PDB file of C-alpha atoms in Angstrom:
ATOM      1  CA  UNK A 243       9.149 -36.024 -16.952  1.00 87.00           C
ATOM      2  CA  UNK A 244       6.342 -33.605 -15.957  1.00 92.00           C
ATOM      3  CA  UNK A 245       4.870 -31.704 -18.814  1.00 94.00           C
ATOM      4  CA  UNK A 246       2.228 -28.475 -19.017  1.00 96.00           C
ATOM      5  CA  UNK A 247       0.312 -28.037 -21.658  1.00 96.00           C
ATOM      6  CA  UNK A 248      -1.525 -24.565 -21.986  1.00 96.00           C
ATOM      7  CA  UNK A 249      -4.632 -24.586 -24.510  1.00 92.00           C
ATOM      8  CA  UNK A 250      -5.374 -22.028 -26.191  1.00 91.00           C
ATOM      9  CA  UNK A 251      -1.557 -19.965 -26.765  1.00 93.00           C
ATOM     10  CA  UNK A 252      -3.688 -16.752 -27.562  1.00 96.00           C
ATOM     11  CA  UNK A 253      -7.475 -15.746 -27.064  1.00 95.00           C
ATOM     12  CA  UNK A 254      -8.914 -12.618 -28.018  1.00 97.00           C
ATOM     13  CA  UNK A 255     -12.500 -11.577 -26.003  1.00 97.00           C
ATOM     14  CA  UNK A 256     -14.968  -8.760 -26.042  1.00 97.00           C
ATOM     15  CA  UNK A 257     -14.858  -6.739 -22.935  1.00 97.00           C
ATOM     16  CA  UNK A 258     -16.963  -8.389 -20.331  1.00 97.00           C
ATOM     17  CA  UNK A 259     -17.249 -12.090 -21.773  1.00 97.00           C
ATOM     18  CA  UNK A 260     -16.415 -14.727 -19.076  1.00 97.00           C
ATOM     19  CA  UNK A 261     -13.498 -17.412 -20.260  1.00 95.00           C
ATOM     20  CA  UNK A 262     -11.768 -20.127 -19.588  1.00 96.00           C
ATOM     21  CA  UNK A 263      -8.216 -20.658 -19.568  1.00 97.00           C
ATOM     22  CA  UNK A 264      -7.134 -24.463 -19.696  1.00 97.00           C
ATOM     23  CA  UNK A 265      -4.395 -26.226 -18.526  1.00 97.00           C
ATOM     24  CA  UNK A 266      -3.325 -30.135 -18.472  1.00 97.00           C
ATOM     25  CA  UNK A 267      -0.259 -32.209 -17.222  1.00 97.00           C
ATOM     26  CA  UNK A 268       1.121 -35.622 -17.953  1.00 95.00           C
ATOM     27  CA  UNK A 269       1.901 -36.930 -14.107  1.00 91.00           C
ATOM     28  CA  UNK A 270      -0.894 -36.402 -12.003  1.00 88.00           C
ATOM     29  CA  UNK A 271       1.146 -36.857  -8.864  1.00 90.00           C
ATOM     30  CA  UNK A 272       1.318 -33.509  -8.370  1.00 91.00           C
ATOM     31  CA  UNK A 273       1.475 -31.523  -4.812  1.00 89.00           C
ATOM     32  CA  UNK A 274       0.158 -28.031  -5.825  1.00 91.00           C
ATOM     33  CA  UNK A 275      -0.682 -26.032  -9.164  1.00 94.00           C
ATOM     34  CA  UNK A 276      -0.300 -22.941  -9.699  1.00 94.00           C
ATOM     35  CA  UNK A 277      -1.791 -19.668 -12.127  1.00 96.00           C
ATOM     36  CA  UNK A 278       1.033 -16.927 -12.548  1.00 96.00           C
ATOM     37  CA  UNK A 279      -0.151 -13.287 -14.322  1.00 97.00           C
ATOM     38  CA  UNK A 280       2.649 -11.904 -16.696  1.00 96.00           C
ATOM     39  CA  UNK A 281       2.451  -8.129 -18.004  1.00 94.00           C
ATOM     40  CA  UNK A 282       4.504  -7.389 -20.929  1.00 89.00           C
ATOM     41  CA  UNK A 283       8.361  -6.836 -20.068  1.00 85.00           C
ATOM     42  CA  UNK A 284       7.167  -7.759 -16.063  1.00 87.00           C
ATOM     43  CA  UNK A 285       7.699 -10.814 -13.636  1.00 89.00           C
ATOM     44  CA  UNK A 286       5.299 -13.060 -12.548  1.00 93.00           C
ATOM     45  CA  UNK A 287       2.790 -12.779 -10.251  1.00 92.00           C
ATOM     46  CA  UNK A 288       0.876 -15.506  -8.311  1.00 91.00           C
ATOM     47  CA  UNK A 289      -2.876 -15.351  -8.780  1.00 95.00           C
ATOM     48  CA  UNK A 290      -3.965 -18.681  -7.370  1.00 94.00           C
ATOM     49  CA  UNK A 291      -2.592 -21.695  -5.627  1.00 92.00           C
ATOM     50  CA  UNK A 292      -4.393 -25.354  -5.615  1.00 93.00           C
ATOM     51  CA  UNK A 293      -3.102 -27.582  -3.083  1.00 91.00           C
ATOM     52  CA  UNK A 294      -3.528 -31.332  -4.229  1.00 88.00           C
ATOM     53  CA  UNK A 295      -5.835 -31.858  -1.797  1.00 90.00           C
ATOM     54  CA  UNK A 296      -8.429 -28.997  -3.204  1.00 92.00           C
ATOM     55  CA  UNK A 297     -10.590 -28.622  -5.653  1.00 93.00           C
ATOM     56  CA  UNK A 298     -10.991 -25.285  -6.423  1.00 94.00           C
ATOM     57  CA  UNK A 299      -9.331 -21.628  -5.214  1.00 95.00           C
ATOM     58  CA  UNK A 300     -11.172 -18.379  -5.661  1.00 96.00           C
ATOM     59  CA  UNK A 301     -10.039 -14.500  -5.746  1.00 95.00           C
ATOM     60  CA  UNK A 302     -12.267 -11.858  -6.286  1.00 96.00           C
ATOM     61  CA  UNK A 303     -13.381 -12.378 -10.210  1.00 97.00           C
ATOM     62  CA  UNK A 304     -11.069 -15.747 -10.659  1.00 97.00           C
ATOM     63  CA  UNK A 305     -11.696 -19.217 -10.175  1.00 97.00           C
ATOM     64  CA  UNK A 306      -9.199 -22.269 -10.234  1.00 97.00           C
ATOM     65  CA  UNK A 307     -10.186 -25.567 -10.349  1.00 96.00           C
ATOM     66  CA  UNK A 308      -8.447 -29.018 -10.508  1.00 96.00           C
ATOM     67  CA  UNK A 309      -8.709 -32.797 -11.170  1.00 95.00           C
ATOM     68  CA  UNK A 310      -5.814 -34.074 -10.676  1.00 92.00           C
ATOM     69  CA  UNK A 311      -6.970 -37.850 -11.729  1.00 91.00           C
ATOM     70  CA  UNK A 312      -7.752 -36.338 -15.254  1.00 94.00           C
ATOM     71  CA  UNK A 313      -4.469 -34.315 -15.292  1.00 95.00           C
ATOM     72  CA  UNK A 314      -6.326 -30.854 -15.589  1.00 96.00           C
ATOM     73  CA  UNK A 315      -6.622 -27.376 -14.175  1.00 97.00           C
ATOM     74  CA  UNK A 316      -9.122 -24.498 -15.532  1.00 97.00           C
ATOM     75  CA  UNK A 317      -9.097 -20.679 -15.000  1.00 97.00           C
ATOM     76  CA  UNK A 318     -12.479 -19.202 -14.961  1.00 97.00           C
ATOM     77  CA  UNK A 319     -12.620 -15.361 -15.263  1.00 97.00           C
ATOM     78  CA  UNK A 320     -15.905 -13.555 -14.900  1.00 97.00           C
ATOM     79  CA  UNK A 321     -16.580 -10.270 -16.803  1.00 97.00           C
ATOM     80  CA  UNK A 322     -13.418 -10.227 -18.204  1.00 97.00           C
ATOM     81  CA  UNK A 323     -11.905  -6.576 -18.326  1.00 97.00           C
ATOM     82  CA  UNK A 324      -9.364  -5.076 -20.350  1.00 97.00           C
ATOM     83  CA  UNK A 325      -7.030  -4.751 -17.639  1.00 97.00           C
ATOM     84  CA  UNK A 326      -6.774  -7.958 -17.479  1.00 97.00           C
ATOM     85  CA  UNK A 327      -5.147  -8.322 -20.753  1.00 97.00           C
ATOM     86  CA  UNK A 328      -1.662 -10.615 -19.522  1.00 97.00           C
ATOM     87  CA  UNK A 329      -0.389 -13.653 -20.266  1.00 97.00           C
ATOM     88  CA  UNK A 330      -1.661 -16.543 -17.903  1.00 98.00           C
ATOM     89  CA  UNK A 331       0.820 -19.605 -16.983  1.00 97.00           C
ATOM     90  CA  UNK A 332       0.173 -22.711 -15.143  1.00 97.00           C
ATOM     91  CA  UNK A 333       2.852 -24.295 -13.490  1.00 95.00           C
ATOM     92  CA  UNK A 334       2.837 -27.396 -11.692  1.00 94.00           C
ATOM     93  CA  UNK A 335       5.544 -29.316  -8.646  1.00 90.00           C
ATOM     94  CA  UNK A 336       5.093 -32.855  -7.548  1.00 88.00           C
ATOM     95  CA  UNK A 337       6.318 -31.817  -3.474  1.00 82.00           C
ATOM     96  CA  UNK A 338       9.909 -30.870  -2.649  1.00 81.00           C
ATOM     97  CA  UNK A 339      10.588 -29.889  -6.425  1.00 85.00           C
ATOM     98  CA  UNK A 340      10.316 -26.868  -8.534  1.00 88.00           C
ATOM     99  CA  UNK A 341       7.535 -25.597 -10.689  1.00 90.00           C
ATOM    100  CA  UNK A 342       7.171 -27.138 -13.815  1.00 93.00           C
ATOM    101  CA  UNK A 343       5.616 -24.069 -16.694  1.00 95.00           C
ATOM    102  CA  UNK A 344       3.441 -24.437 -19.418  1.00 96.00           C
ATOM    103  CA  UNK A 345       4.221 -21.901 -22.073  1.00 95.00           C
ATOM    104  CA  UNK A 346       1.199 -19.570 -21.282  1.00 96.00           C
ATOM    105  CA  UNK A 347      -2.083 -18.469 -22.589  1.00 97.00           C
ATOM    106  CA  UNK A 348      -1.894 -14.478 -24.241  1.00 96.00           C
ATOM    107  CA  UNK A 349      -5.312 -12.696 -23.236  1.00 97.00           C
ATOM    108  CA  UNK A 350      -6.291  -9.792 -24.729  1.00 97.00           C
ATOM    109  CA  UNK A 351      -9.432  -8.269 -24.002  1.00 97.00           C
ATOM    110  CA  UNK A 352     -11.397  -6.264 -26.319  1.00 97.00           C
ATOM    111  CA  UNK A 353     -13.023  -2.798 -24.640  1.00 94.00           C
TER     112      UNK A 353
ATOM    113  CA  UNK B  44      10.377  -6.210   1.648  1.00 66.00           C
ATOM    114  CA  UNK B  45      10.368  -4.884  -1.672  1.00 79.00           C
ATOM    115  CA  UNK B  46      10.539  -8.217  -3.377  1.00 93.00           C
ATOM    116  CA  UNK B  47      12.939 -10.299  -5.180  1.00 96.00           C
ATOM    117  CA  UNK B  48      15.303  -7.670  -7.219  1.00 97.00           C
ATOM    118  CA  UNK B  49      17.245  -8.411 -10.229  1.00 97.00           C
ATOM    119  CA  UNK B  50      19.634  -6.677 -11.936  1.00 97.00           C
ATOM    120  CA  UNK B  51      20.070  -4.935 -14.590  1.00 97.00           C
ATOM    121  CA  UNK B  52      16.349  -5.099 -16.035  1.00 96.00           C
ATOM    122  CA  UNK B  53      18.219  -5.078 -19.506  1.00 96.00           C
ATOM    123  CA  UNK B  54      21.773  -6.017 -20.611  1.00 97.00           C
ATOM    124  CA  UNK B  55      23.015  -6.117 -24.364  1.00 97.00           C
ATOM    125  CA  UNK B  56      26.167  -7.739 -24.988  1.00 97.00           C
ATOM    126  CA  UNK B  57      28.777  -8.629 -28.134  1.00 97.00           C
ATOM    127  CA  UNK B  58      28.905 -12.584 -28.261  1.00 97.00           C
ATOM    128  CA  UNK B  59      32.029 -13.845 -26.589  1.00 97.00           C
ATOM    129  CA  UNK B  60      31.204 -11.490 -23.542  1.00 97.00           C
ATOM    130  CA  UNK B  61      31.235 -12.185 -20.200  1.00 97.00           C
ATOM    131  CA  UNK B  62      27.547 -11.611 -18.714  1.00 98.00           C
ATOM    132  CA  UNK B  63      26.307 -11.423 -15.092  1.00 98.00           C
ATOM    133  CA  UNK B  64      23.275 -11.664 -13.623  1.00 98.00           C
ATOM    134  CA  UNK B  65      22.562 -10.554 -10.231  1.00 98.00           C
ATOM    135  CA  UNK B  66      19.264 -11.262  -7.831  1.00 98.00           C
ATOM    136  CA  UNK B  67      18.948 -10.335  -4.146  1.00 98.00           C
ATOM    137  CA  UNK B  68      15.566 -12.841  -2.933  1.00 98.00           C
ATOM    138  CA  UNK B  69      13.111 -12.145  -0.892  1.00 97.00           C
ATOM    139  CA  UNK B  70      14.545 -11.927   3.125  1.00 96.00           C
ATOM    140  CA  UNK B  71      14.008 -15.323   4.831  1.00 94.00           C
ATOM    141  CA  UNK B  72      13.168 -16.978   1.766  1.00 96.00           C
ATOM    142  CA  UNK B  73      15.582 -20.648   1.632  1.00 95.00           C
ATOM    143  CA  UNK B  74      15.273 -21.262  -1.749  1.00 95.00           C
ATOM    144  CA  UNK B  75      15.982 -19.237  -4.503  1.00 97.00           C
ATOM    145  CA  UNK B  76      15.788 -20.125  -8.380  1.00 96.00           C
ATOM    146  CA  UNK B  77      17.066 -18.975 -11.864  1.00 97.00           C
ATOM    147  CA  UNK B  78      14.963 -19.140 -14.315  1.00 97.00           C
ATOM    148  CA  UNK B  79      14.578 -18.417 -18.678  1.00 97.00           C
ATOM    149  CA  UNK B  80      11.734 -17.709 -20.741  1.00 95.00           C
ATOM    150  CA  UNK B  81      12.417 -17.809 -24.427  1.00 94.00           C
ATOM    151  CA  UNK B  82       9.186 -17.571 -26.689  1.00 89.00           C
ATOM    152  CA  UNK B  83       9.893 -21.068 -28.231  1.00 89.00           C
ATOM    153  CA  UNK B  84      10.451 -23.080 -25.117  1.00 90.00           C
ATOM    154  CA  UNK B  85       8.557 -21.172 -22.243  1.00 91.00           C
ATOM    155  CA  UNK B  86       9.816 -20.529 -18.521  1.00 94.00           C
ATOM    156  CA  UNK B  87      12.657 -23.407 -18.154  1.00 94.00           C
ATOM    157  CA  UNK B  88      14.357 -23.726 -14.239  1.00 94.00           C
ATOM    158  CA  UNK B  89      18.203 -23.592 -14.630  1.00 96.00           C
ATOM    159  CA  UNK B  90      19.538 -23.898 -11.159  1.00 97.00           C
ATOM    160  CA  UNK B  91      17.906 -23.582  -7.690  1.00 96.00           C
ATOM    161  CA  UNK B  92      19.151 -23.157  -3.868  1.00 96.00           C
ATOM    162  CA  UNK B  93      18.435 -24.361  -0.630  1.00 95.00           C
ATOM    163  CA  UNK B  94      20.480 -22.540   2.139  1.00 95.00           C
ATOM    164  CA  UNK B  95      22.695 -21.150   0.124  1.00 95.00           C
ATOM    165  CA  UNK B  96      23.782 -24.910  -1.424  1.00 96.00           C
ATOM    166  CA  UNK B  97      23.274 -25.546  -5.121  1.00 96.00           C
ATOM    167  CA  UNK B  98      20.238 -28.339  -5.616  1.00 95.00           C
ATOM    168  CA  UNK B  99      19.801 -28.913  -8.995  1.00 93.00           C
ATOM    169  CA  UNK B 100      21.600 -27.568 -11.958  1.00 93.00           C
ATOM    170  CA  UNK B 101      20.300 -30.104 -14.219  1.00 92.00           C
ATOM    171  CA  UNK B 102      19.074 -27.131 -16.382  1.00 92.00           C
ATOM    172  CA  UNK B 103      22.265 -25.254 -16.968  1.00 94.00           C
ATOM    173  CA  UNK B 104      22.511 -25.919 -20.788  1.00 87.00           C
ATOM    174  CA  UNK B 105      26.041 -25.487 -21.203  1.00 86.00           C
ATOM    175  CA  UNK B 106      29.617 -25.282 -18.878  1.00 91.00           C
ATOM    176  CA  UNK B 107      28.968 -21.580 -20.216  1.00 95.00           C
ATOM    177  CA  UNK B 108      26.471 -21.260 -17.668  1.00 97.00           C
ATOM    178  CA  UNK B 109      27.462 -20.994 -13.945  1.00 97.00           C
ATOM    179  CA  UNK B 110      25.585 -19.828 -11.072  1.00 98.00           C
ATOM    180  CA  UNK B 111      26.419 -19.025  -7.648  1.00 97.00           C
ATOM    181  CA  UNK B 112      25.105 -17.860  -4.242  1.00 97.00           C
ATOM    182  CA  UNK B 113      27.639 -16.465  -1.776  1.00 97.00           C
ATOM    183  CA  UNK B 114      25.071 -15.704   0.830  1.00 95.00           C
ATOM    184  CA  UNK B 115      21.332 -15.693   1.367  1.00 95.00           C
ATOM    185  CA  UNK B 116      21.110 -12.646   0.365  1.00 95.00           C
ATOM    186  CA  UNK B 117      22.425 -12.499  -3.132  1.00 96.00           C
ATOM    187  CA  UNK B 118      22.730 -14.738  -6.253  1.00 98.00           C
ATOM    188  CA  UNK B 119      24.877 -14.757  -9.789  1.00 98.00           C
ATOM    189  CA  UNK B 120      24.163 -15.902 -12.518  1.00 98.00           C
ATOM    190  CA  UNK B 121      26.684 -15.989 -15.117  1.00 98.00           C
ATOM    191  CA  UNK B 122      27.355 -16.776 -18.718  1.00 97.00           C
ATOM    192  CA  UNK B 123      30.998 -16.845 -20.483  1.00 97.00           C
ATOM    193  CA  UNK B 124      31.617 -16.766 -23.012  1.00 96.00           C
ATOM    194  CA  UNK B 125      27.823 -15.026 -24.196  1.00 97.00           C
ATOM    195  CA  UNK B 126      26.522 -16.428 -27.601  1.00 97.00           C
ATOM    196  CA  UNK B 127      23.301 -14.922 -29.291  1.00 97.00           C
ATOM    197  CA  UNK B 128      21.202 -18.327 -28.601  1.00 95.00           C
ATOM    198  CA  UNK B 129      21.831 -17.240 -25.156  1.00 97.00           C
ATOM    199  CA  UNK B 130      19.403 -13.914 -25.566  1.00 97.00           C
ATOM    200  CA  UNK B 131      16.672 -14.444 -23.399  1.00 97.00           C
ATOM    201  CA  UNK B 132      14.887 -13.024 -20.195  1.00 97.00           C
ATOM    202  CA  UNK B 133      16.110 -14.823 -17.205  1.00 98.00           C
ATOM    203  CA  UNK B 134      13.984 -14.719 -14.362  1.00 97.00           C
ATOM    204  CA  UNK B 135      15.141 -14.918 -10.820  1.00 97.00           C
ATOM    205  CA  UNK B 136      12.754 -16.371  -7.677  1.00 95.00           C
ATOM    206  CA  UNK B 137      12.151 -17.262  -3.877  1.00 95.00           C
ATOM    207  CA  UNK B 138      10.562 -18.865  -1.810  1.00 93.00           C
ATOM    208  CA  UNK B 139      10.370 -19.989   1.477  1.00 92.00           C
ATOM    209  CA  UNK B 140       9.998 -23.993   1.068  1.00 87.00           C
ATOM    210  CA  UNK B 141      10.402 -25.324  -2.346  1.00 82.00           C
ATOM    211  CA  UNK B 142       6.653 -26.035  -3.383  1.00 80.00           C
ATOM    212  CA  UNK B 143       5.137 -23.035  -1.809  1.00 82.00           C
ATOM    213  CA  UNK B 144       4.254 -19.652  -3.175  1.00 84.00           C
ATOM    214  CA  UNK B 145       7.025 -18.128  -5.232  1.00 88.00           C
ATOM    215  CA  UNK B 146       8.058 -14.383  -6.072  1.00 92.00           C
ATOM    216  CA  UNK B 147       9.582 -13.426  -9.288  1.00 93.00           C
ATOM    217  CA  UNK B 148      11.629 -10.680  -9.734  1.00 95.00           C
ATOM    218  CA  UNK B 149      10.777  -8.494 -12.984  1.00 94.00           C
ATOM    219  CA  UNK B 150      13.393 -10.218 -14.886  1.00 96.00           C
ATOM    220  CA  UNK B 151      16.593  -9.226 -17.012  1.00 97.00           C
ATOM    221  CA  UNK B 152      16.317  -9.039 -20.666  1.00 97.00           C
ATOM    222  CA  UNK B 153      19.329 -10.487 -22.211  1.00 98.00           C
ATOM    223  CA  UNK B 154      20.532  -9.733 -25.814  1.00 97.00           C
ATOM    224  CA  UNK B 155      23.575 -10.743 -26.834  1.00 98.00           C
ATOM    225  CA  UNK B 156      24.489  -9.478 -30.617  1.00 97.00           C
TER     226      UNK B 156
END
């Protein structure tokens, strides 16, 4: 059974610091990954998509990369802003199924 | 489209209540998925659609739990009787295949006292 593991569950940065944001999974057959945005008391919202295939996916100040062999994902975000304070999920499906979640990283950043 | 819309955005129940959930996906979108997010276990699937047809309901915890979808346009989810471990937001989504991009609606926050 699929499993996503989100490291760290909280991080607190100065305004303008870049991070990282990791994620891992236990089956590396996956199809795509994915990194969701939550807002407090909101849905989610799709940031990035990594098809198997790919390596990395960028948009605007965020980066996603992958190695699937190793069974991990990364979210890079430059100059980090405190707007975008949000929790961050990655989520996982292995073709024709449904996205598996990790539990979420909680970003807060510090202006 | 304005997106995948759930309501209500907040319920509050008595335990033994009936509950239901109601989600209207986004327009052409096959598949459509229930979802709840609990702080100690994360976002867990409960039941999704293709067409309309129930796929997997391996994630309904409990006979409690039922879920339907009448037409593509509209989903319930319901819970009877309601018990407080139930209290949860329950997230509903679509999408158009069932490993592409998918929309979330903003969710209905479920208490049940």
């Amino acid at each position: 059974k699929q499993e996503v593991t989100q490291i760290p569950a909280a991080l607190s940065v100065p305004e303008g610091e870049n991070l990282v944001l990791n994620c891992s999974f236990t089956d590396s057959a996956i199809y795509n990954l994915q990194w969701f945005r939550q807002d407090p008391g909101k849905g989610l919202t799709s940031l990035l998509l990594i098809q198997s295939s790919q390596r990395e996916q960028t948009s605007g100040r965020l980066n996603a990369s992958l190695d699937k062999s190793s069974g991990r994902s990364t979210l890079y975000i430059a100059a980090s802003q405190p707007g975008d304070s949000a929790t961050y999920l990655c989520a996982v499906d292995e073709g024709n199924t449904p996205l598996v979640f990790g539990k979420g990283t909680r970003l807060s950043v510090i202006a | 489209d304005a997106g995948v819309i759930q309501s209500p955005r907040h319920e509050v129940t008595e335990m033994g209540q009936e509950v239901t959930l109601r989600c209207k996906p986004i327009s052409g979108h096959d598949y459509l998925f229930w979802y709840r997010q609990t702080m100690m276990r994360g976002l867990e699937l409960l039941i999704y659609f293709n067409n309309n047809v129930p796929i997997d309901d391996s994630g309904m915890p409990e006979d409690r739990f039922s879920a339907k979808m009448p037409n593509a346009s509209f989903s319930t989810l319901k819970i009877q009787p309601s018990e407080p471990r139930d209290s949860a937001v329950y997230f509903c989504a679509s999408s158009i295949q069932v490993d592409t991009e998918a929309f979330f609606g903003q969710g209905t926050r479920l208490t049940v006292v």
